XYZ file of C-alpha atoms in Angstrom:
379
model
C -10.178 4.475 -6.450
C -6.861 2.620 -6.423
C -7.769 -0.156 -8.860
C -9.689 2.113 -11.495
C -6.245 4.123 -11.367
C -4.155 0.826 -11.762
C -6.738 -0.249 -15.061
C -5.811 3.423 -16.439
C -2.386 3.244 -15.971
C -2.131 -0.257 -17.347
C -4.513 0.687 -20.247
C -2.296 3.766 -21.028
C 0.556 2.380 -21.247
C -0.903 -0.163 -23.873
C -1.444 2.807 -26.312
C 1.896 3.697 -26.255
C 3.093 0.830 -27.733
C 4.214 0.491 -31.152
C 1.725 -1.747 -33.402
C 3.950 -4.716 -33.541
C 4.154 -4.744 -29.493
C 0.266 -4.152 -29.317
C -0.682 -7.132 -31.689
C 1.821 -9.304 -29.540
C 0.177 -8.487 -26.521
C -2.833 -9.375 -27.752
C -3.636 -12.297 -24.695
C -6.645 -13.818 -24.064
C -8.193 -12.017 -21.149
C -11.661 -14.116 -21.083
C -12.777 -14.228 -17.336
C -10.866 -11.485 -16.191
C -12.098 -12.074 -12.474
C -10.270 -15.403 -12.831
C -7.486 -14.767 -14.547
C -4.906 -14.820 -10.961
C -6.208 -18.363 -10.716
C -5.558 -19.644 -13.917
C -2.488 -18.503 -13.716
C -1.865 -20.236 -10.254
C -3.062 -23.331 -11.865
C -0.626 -23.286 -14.340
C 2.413 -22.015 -12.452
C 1.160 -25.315 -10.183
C 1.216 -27.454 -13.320
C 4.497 -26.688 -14.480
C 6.448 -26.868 -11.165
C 5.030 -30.319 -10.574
C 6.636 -31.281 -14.220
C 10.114 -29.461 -13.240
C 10.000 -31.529 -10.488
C 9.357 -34.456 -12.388
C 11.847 -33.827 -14.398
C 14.425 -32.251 -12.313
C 15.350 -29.791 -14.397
C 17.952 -27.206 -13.827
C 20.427 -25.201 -15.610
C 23.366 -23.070 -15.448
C 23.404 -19.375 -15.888
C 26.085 -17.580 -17.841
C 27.595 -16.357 -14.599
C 27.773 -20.037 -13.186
C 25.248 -20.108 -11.200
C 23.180 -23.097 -11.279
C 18.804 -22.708 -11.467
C 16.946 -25.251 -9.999
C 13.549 -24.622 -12.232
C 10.871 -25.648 -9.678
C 12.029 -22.934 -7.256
C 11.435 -20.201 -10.037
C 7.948 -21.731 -10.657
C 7.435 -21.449 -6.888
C 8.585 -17.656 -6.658
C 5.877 -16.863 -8.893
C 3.350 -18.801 -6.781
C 4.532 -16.520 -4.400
C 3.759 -13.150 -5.837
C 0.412 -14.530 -7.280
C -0.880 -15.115 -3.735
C 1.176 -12.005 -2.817
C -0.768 -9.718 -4.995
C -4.522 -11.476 -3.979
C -2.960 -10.362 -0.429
C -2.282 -7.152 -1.489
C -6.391 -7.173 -2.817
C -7.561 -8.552 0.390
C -6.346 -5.169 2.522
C -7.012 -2.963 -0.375
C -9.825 -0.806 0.471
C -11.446 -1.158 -3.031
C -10.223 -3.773 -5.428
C -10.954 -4.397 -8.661
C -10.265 -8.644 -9.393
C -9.485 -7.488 -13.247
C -6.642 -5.055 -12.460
C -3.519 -6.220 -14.220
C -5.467 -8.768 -16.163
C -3.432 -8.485 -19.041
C 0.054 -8.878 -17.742
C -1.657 -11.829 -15.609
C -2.969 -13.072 -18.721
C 0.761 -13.013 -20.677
C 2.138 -15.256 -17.534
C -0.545 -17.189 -17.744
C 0.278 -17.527 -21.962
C 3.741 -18.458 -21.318
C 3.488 -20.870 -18.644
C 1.348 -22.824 -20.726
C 3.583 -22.725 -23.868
C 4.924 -26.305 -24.999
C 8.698 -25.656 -23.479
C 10.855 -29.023 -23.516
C 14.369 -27.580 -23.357
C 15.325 -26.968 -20.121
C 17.791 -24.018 -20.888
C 14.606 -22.130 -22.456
C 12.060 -22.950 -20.319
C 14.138 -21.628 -17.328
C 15.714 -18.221 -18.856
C 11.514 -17.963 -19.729
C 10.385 -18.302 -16.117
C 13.134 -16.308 -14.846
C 11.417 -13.918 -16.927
C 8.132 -14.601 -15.867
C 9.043 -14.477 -11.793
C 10.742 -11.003 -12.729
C 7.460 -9.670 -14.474
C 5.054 -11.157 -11.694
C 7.217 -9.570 -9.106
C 7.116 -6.423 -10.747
C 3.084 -6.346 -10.905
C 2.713 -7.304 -7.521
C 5.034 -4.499 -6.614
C 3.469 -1.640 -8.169
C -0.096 -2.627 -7.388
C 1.296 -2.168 -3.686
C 2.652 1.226 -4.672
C -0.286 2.395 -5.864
C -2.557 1.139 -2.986
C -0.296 2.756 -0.589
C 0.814 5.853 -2.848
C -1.747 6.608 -5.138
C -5.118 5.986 -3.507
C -7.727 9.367 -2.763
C -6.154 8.977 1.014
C -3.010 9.668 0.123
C -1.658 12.880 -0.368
C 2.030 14.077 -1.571
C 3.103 16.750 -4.002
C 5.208 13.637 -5.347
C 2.403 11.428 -6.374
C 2.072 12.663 -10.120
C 5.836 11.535 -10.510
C 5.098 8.157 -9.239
C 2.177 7.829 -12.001
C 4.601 8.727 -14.474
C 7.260 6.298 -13.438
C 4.763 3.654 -13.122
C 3.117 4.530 -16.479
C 7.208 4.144 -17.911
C 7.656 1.024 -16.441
C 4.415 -0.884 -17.445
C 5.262 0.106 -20.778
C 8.645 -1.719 -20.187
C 6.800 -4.895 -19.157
C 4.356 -4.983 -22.106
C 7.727 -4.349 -24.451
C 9.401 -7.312 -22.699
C 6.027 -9.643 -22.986
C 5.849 -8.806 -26.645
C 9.371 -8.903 -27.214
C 9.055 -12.166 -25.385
C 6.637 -13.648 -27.282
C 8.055 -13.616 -30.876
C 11.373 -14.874 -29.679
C 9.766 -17.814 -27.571
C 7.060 -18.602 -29.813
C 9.764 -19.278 -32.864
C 11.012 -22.563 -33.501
C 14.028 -23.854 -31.728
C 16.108 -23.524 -34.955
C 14.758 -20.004 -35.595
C 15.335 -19.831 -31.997
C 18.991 -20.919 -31.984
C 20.087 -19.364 -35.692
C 18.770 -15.827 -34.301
C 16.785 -14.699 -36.030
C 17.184 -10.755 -37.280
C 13.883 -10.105 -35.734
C 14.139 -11.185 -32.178
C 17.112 -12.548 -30.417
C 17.914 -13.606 -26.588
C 19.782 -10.033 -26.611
C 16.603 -8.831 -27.434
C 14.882 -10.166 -24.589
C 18.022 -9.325 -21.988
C 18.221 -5.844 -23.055
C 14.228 -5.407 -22.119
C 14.987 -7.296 -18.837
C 17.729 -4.769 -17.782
C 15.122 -1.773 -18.504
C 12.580 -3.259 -16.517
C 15.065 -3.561 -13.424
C 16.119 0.111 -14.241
C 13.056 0.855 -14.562
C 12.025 -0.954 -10.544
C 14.910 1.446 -9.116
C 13.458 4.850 -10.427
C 9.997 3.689 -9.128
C 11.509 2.571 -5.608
C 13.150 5.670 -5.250
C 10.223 8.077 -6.188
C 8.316 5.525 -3.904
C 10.325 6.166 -0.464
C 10.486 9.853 -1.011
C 6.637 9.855 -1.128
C 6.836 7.501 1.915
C 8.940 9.592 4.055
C 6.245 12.804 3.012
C 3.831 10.293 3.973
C 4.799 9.188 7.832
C 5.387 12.746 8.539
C 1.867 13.824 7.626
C 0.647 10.478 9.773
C 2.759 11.818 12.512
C 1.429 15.337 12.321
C -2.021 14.592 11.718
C -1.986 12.475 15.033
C -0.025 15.019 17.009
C -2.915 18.029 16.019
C -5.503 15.328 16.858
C -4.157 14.600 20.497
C -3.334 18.153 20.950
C -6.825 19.311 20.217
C -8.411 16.227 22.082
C -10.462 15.455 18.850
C -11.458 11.478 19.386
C -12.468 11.525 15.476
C -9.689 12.232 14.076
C -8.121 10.127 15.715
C -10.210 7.454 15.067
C -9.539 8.090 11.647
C -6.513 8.413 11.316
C -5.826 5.225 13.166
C -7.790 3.793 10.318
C -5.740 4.955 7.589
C -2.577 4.099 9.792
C -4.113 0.474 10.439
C -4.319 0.070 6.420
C -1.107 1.903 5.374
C 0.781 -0.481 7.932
C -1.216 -3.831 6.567
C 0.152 -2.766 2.981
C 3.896 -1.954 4.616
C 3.766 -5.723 6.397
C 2.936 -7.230 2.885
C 6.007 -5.238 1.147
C 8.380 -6.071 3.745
C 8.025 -10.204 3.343
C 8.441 -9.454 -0.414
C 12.072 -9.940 -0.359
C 11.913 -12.934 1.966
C 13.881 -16.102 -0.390
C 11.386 -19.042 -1.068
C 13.674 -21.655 0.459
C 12.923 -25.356 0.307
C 12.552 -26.968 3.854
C 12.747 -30.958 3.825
C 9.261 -32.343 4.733
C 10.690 -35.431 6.931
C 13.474 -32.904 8.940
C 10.673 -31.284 9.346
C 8.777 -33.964 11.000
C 11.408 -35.136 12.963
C 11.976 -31.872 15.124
C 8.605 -31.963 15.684
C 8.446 -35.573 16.739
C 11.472 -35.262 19.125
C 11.217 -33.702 22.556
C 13.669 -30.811 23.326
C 15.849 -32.423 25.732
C 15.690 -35.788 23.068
C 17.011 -33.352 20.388
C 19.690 -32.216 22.724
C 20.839 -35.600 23.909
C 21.416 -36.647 20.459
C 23.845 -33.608 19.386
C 25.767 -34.137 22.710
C 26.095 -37.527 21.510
C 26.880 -36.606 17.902
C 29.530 -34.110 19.278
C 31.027 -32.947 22.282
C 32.162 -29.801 20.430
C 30.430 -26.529 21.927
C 29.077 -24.994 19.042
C 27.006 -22.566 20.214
C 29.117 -21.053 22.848
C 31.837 -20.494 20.544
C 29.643 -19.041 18.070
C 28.639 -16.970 20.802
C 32.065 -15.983 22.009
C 33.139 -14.786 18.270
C 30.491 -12.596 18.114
C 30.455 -10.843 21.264
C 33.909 -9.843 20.666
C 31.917 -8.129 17.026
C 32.140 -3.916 17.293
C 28.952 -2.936 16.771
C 27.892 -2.002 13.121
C 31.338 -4.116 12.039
C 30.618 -6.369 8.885
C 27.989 -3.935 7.666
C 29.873 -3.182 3.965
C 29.194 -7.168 4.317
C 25.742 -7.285 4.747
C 25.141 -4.675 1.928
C 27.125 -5.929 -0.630
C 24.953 -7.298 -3.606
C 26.913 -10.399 -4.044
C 26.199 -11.501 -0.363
C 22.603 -10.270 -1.038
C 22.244 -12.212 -3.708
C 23.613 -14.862 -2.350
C 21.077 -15.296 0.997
C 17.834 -13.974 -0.767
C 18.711 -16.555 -3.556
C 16.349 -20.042 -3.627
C 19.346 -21.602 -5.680
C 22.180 -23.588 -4.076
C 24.871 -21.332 -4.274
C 28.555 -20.776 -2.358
C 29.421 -17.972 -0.770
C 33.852 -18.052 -0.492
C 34.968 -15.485 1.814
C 38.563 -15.497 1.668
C 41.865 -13.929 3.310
C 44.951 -13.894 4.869
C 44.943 -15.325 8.792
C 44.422 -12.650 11.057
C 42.263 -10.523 8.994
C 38.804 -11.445 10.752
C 37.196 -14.296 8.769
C 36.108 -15.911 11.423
C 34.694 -12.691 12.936
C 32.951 -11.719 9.514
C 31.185 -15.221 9.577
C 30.244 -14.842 12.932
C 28.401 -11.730 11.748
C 26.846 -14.190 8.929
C 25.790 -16.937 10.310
C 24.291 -14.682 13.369
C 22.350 -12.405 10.592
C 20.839 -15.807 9.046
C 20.205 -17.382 12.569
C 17.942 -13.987 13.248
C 16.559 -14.434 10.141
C 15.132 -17.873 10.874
C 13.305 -16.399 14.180
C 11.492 -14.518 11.563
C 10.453 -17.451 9.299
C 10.878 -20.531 11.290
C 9.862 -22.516 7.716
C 12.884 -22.230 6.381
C 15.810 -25.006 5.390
C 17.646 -26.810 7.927
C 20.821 -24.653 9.355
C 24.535 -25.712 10.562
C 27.411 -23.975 11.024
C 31.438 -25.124 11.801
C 33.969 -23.045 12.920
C 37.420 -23.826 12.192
C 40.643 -23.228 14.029
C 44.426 -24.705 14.100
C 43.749 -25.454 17.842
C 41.518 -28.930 17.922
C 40.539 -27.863 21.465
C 39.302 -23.966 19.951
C 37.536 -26.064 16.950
C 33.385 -26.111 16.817
């Protein structure tokens, strides 16, 4: 069973903590069953009161947090991971309960500086990610019906990286439950390097799991794909029946991983409720009248002259990554000399986040300019 596997793993990697990291993990797990919605309660709580108080703040690399939106990311993987329950074919309500149970500790801590609170629920969206993530791996990867020569590397890995997470909750804990001036004098026992450091092996940690993760994908599909072929070949309705089962589950698992790196992006309630109050033709009226500029077709026009696959190194690079998958208002500059195909590389942008929105039509409002030395070219 997939969730008595995800207790072990969980459990195992408890024991090889050090004593220190075990007695600082030591969260109250009461209710186990309900433990995903206390914590939903209190990730609820506390974005209402960063909303309140608007709090943001600015990372060391400039870029600027708006708190709430953390607090809603790990909304997000909360109901992400009861998801990833709901298709699993047996589910145990306890499994993770005492990661859960450390979010749940931390969101209810008594944080009033901004600057803490947010590097903590960075922390916190980071860790519930990371629990949702490898519960999916080990529905998909480590159940009875799946089989790969690769799986008792991915039980390793995963073993590894809990063990990271608990070090990073405990480590965590000491530095966040200190006093501010503790806190801000560093203390010799914990510091915010401290914490960083156990961040950075977590996400090294993520990679080495992904990777051992596709490869037993890839030796997955072609065992689908065979199993099917034999099954059609020999005419046998059973086995095809069940393997159309399996199939059916494995793909209900893949569509939950693939809107895991969707951004949570903040749509305006009233825009909202204007489009839908305003007839098509209304809608189009007014932007005729607010310009006379052909937006659209020019957009159009730049990006049909696009080779195909041109832009690509683009689309891949993490900054630009970062950058769209990112909840935080942030500026992309894409800069050069004239002639060197700005306007064609934004064409390729503003078409990949225009496809995007076909995808998740709840996302925030979109505009886009072009702009040229001829007035009569501009849009």
């Amino acid at each position: 069973m997939a969730s008595t596997a995800s207790f072990s793993l969980w459990d195992k990697a408890v024991q090889s903590l050090s004593d220190e990291d075990k007695q600082s993990i030591n969260f109250s797990q009461t209710d186990k069953p309900t433990i995903l919605a206390d914590v939903l309660q209190a990730a609820e709580q506390k974005k209402q009161l960063c909303m309140h108080k608007r709090w943001k703040f600015t990372k060391q690399n400039g870029h600027v947090i708006i708190v709430r939106d953390v607090c809603e990311k790990i909304i997000k993987w909360i109901h992400k991971f009861k998801e990833i329950g709901d298709v699993a074919i047996q589910y145990d309500p306890s499994h993770a309960a005492l990661p859960w149970a450390a979010v749940r500790f931390f969101l209810q801590l008594s944080v009033n500086d901004v600057q803490t609170f947010g590097a903590m629920a960075e922390g916190l969206e980071t860790v519930a990610s990371h629990i949702t993530r490898c519960k999916k791996y080990e529905d998909l990867y480590l159940s009875p019906s799946s089989s790969s020569s690769i799986q008792p590397d991915l039980k390793y890995l995963l073993l590894r990286h809990y063990a990271v997470i608990l070090t990073y909750l405990a480590t965590a804990r000491r530095y966040y439950t200190k006093s501010t001036v503790r806190r801000l004098g560093g203390s010799v026992f914990e510091t915010s390097d401290s914490v960083d450091s156990c961040l950075s092996n977590i996400a090294a940690g993520r990679d080495e799991v992904e990777r051992c993760a596709r490869l037993i994908d890839s030796e997955l599909q072609r065992g689908i794909n065979s199993t099917v072929t034999q099954a059609l070949g020999a005419i046998a309705t059973d086995l095809i029946s069940v393997s159309t089962s399996q199939d059916s589950h494995y793909q209900s698992l893949k569509d939950i991983m693939s809107s895991f790196e969707q951004p949570i992006l903040r749509a305006a309630p009233h825009v909202s409720d204007i489009h839908a109050s305003l007839a098509k033709e209304e809608r189009r009226k007014i932007l005729a009248w607010l310009s006379t500029v052909q937006c659209r077709e020019h957009h159009r026009t730049s990006y049909n002259a696009v080779m195909p696959g041109s832009g690509a190194w683009l689309q891949n690079k993490p900054e630009f990554v970062d950058w769209k998958t990112s909840s935080a208002s942030s500026i992309l500059w894409i800069h050069g000399i004239p002639g060197s195909g700005k306007s064609k590389l934004m064409s390729i942008v503003i078409q990949d986040i225009l496809e995007a929105k076909l995808q998740n039509t709840s996302t925030s409002a979109f505009s886009y300019f072009y702009c040229t030395r001829d007035e009569a070219e501009k849009a």
